[in-house]
CSV table of C-alpha atoms in Angstrom, one decimal:
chain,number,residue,atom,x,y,z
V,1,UNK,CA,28.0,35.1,8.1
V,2,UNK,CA,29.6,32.5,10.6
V,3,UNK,CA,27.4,31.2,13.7
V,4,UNK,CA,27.8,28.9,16.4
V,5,UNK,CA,24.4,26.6,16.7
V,6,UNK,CA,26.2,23.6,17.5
V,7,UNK,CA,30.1,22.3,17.4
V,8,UNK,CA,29.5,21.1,13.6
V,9,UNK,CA,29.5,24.9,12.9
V,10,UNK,CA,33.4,24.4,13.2
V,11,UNK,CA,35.5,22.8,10.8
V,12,UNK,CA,38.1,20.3,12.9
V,13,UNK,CA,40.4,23.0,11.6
V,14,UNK,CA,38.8,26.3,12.7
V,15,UNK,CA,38.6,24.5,16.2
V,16,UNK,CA,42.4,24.0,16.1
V,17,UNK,CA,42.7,27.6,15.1
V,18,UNK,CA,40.9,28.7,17.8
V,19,UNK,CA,43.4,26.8,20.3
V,20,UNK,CA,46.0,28.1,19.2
V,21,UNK,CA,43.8,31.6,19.9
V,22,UNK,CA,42.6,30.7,23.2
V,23,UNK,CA,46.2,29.4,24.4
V,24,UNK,CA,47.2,33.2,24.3
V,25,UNK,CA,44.6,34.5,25.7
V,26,UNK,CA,45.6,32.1,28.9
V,27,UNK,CA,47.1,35.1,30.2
V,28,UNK,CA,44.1,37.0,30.8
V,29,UNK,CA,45.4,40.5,29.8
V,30,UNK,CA,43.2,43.0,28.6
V,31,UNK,CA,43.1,43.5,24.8
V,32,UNK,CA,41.2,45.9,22.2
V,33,UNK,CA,40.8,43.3,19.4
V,34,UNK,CA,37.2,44.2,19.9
V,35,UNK,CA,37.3,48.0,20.9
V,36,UNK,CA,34.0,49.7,19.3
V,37,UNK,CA,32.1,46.6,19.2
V,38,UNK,CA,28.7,45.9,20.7
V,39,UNK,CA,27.6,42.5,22.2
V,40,UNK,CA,24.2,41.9,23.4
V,41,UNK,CA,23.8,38.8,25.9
V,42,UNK,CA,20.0,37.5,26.4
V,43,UNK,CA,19.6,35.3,28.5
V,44,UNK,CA,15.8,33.5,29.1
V,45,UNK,CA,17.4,30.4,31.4
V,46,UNK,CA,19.5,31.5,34.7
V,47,UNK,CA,23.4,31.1,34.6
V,48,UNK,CA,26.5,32.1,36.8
V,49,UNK,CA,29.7,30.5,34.5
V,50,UNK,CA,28.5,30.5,31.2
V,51,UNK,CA,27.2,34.3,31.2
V,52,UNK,CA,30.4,35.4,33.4
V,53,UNK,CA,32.3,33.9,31.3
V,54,UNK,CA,31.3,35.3,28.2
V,55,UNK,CA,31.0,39.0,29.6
V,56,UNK,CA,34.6,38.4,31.3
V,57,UNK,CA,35.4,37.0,27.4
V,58,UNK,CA,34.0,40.6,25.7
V,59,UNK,CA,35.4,42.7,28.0
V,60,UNK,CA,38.5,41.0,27.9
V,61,UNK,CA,38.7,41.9,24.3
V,62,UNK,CA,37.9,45.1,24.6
V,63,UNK,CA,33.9,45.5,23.4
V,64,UNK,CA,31.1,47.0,25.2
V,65,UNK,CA,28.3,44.9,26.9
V,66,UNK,CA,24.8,44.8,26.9
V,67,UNK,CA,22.9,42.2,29.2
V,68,UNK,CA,19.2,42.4,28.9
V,69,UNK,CA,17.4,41.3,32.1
V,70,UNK,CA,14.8,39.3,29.7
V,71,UNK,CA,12.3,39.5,33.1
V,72,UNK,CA,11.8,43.4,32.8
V,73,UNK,CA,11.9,43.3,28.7
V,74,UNK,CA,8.7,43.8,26.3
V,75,UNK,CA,9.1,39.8,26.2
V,76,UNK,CA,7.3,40.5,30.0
V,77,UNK,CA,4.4,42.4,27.6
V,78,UNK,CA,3.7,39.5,25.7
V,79,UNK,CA,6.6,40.2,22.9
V,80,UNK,CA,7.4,37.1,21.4
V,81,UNK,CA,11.1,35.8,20.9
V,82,UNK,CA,11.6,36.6,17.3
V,83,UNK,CA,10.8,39.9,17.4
V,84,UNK,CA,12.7,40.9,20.8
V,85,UNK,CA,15.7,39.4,18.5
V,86,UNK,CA,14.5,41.4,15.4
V,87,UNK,CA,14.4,44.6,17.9
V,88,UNK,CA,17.7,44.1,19.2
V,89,UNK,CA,18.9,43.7,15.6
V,90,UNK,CA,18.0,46.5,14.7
V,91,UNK,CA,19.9,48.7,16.8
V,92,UNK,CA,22.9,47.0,15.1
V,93,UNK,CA,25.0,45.2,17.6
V,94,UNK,CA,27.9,43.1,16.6
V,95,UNK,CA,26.6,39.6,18.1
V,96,UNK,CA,23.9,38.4,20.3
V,97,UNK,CA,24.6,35.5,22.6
V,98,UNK,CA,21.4,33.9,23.7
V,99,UNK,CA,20.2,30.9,26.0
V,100,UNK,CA,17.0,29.0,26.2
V,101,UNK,CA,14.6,26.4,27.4
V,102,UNK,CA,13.8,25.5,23.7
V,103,UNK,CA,15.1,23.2,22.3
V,104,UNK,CA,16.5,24.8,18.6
V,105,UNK,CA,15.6,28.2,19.4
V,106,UNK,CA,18.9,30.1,18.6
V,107,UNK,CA,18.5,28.2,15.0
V,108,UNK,CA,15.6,29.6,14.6
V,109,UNK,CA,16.9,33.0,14.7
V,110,UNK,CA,19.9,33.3,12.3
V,111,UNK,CA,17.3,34.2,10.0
V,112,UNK,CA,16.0,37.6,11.6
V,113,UNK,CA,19.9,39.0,12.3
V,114,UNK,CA,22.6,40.7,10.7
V,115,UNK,CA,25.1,39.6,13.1
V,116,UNK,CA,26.5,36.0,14.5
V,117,UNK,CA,24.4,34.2,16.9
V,118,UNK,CA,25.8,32.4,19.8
V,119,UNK,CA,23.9,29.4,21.7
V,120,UNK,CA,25.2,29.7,25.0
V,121,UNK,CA,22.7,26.6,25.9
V,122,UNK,CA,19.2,25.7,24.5
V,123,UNK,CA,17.0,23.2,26.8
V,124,UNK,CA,18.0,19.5,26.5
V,125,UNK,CA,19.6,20.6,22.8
V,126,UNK,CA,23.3,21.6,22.7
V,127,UNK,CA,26.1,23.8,24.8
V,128,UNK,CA,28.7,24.5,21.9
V,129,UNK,CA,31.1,26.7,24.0
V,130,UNK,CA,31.0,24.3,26.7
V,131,UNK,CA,31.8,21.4,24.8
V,132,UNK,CA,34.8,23.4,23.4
V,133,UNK,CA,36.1,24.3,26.4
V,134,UNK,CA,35.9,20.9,27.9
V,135,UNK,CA,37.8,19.6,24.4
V,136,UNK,CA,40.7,22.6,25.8
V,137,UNK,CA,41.3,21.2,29.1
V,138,UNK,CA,41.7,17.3,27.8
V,139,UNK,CA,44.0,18.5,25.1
V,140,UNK,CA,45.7,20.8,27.6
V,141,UNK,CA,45.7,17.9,30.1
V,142,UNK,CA,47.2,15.4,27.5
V,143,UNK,CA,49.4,17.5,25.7
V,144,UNK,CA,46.9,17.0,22.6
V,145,UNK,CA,47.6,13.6,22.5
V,146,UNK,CA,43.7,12.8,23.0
V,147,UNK,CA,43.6,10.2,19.7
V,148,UNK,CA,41.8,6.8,22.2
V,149,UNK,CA,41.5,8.6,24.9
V,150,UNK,CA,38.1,7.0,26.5
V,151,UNK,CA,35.6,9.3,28.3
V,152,UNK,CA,32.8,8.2,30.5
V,153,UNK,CA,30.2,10.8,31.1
V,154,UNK,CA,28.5,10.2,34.1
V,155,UNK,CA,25.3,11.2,35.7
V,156,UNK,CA,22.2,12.7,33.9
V,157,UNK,CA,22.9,12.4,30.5
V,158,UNK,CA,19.4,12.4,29.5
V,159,UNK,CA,18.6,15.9,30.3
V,160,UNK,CA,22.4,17.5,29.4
V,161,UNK,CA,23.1,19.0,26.7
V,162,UNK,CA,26.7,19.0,27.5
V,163,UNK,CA,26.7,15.5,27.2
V,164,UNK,CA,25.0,15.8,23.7
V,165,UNK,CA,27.4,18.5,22.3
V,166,UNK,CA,30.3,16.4,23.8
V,167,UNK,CA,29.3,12.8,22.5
V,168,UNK,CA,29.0,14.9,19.2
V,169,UNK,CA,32.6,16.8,19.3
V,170,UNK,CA,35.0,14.6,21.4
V,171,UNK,CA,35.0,11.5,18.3
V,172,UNK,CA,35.8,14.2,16.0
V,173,UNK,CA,39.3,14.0,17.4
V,174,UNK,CA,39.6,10.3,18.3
V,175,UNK,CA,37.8,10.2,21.3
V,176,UNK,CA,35.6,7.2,22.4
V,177,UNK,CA,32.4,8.3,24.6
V,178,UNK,CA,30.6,6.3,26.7
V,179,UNK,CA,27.9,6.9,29.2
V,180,UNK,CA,27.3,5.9,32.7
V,181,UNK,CA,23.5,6.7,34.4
V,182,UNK,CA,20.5,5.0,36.2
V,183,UNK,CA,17.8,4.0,33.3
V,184,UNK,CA,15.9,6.6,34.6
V,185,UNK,CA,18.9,9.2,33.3
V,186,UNK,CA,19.8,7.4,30.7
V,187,UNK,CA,19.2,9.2,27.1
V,188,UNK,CA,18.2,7.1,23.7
V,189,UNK,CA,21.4,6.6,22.3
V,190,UNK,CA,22.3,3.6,19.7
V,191,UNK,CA,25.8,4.9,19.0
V,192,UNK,CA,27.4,4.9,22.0
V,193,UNK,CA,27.9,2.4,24.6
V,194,UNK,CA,26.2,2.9,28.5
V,195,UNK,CA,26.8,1.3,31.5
V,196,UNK,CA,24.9,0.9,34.9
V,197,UNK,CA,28.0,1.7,37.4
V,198,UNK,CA,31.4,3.6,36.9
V,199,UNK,CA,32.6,0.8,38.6
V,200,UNK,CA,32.1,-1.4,35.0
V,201,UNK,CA,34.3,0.9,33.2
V,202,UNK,CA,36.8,3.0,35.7
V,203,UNK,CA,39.8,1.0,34.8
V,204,UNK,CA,39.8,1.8,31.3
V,205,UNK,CA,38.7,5.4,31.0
V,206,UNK,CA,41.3,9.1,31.1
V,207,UNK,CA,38.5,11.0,31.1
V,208,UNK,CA,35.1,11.4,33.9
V,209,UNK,CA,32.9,14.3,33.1
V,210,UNK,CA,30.7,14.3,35.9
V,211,UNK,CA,27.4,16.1,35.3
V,212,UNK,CA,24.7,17.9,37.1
V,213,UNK,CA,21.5,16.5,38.1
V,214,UNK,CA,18.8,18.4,36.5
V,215,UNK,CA,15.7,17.5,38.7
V,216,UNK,CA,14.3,21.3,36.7
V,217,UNK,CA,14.2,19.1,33.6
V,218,UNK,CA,12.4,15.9,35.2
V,219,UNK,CA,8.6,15.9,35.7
V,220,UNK,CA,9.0,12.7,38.0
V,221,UNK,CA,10.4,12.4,40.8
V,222,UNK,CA,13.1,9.2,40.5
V,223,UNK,CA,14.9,9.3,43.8
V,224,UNK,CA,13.6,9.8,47.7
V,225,UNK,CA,16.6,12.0,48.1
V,226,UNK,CA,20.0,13.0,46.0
V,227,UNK,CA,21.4,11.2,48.9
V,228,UNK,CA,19.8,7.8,46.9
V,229,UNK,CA,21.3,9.2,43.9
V,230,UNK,CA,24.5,10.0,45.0
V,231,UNK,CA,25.5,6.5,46.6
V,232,UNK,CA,26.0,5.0,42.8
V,233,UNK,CA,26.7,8.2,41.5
V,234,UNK,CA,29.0,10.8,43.2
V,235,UNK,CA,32.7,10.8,42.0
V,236,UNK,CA,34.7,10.5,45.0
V,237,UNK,CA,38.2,9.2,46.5
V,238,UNK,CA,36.9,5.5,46.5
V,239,UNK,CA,35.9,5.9,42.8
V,240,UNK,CA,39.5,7.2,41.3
V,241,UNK,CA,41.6,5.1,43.5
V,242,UNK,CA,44.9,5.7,43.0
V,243,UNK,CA,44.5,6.0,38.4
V,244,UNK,CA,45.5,8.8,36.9
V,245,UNK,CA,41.8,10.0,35.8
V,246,UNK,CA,41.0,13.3,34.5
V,247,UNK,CA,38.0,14.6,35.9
V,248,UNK,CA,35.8,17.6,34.9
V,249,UNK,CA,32.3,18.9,35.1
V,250,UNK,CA,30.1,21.6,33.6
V,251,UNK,CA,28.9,23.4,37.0
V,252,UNK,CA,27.6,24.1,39.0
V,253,UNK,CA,28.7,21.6,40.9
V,254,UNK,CA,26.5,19.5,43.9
V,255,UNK,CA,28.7,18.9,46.9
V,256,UNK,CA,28.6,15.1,47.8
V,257,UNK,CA,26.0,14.2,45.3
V,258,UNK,CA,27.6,14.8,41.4
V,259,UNK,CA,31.2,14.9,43.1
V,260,UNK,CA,32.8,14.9,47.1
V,261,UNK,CA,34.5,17.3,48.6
V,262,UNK,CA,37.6,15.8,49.0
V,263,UNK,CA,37.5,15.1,44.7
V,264,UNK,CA,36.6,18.7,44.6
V,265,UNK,CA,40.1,19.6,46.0
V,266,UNK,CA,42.1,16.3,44.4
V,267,UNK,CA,44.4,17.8,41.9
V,268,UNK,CA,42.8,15.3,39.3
V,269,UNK,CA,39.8,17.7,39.9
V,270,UNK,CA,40.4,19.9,36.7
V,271,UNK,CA,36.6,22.2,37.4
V,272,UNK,CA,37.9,25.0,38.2
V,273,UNK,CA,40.7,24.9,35.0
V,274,UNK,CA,37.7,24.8,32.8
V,275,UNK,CA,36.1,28.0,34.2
V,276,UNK,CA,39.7,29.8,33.2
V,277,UNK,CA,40.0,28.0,30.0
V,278,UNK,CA,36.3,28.7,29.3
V,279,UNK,CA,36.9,32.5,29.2
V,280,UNK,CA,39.6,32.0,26.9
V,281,UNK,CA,38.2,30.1,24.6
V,282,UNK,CA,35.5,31.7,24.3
V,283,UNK,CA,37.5,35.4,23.9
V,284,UNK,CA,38.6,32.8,20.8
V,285,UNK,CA,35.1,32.2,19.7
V,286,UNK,CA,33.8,36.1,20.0
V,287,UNK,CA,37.3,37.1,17.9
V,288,UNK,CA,36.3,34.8,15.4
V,289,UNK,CA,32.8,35.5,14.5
V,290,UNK,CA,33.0,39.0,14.6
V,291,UNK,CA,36.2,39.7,13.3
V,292,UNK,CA,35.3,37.2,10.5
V,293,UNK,CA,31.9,39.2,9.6
């Protein structure tokens, strides 16, 4: 049985094949590819795009829906992960998707189910889908002519793990990644290069992937204000100039502080495009693994 843990779950290949999957699913029409099947989302960390998306994805396809609200569970009783997991197996559902704080948790669980997992986030860790949507959109924007192609991540990388997934996915299909923080944002990483300022690097990169920042994950306090932050940091007019950048970001976006408001309506500005694309690829990914059981 197929999972997705992390993007190394997917062969370059099965990734491809997904494309190709998620290009006709562009269109947004209804389908019963998954008519009869059951899909249990459980969520433990609070999300608007990722868990929309996914529901949109299911129903989309055709199956049925079942979103626990985790704060009125038996987890509220003292339950502990595994065996809310073990529970919900048990009534035999066709996948569980599942985000959380912890680092590795959805791992943890392949063990106690009879039906794929899907990490839809855990803590600092990895965001597969994410990270597989955001490879869509470049090789939608570039025609998948993305073999060079130079990305800066920006913002804080040290608490995203949709800069981890992506460092991880995007050089599997010829990408360089770079990243671009403050020290206090920046994550330990020998591999790839990091920079101070997007100004040291704007000429030479296709790609920005701005990112949000995560003050949740930070137990000090680095800035007087995201207006500090944001002086250095926020993608805006100034920044792009006149070059033909691509830019994208996870969500949820903060106005004038990850990215301006006039970027947030420049038709570089592709966020919006990955919320679409999102739902289609993963309608790609849910087809997949439970198809494939």
């Amino acid at each position: 049985m197929q999972h997705l843990i992390r993007t190394a779950d997917f062969t370059k290949e099965e990734i491809l094949s997904l494309f190709d999957d998620a290009k006709t699913f562009l269109d947004m029409q209804s389908r019963d590819i998954l008519k009869g099947k059951i899909i249990v989302i459980l969520f433990f960390e609070n999300s608007t795009r990722t868990r929309s998306a996914f529901e949109t994805a299911a129903k989309r396809l055709g199956a049925e829906i079942i979103a626990l609200d985790v704060g009125t569970s038996s987890r509220s009783k003292g339950e502990s992960v595994f065996d809310t997991v073990a529970n919900i197996n048990a009534t035999k559902p066709d996948a569980i998707i599942i985000r959380h704080s912890e680092c590795g948790l959805p791992g943890s669980l392949v063990d106690y189910v009879d039906c794929p997992i899907i990490n839809a986030g855990d803590g600092k860790h990895a965001h597969p889908t994410q990270a597989l949507l955001d490879l869509f959109t470049i090789m939608e924007h570039f025609n998948d002519d993305v073999e060079g192609k130079k990305v800066a991540i920006v913002g804080d990388v040290k608490s995203s793990r949709v800069a981890g997934s992506n460092k991880r996915l995007l050089p599997r299909f010829g990408m360089d990644v770079c990243f671009v923080a403050p020290d206090c944002f920046k994550a330990e990483d020998d591999e790839h290069k990091q920079y101070d300022n997007i100004s040291e690097i704007i000429d030479d990169v296709d790609v920005v992937m701005s990112l949000r920042t995560q003050l949740e994950r930070h137990n000090e306090i680095f800035f007087q204000s995201l207006n500090d932050y944001a002086k250095d940091y926020c993608i805006t007019k100034d920044t792009f100039g006149d070059r033909n950048i691509l830019l994208l970001h996870p969500g949820p976006v903060n106005r004038n502080v990850d990215i301006s408001d006039e970027m947030l309506v420049d038709p570089r500005n592709k966020v919006l495009k990955q919320v679409t694309n999102g739902v289609a690829v993963r309608m790609a990914i849910l087809k997949k693994l439970i198809l494939n059981q």
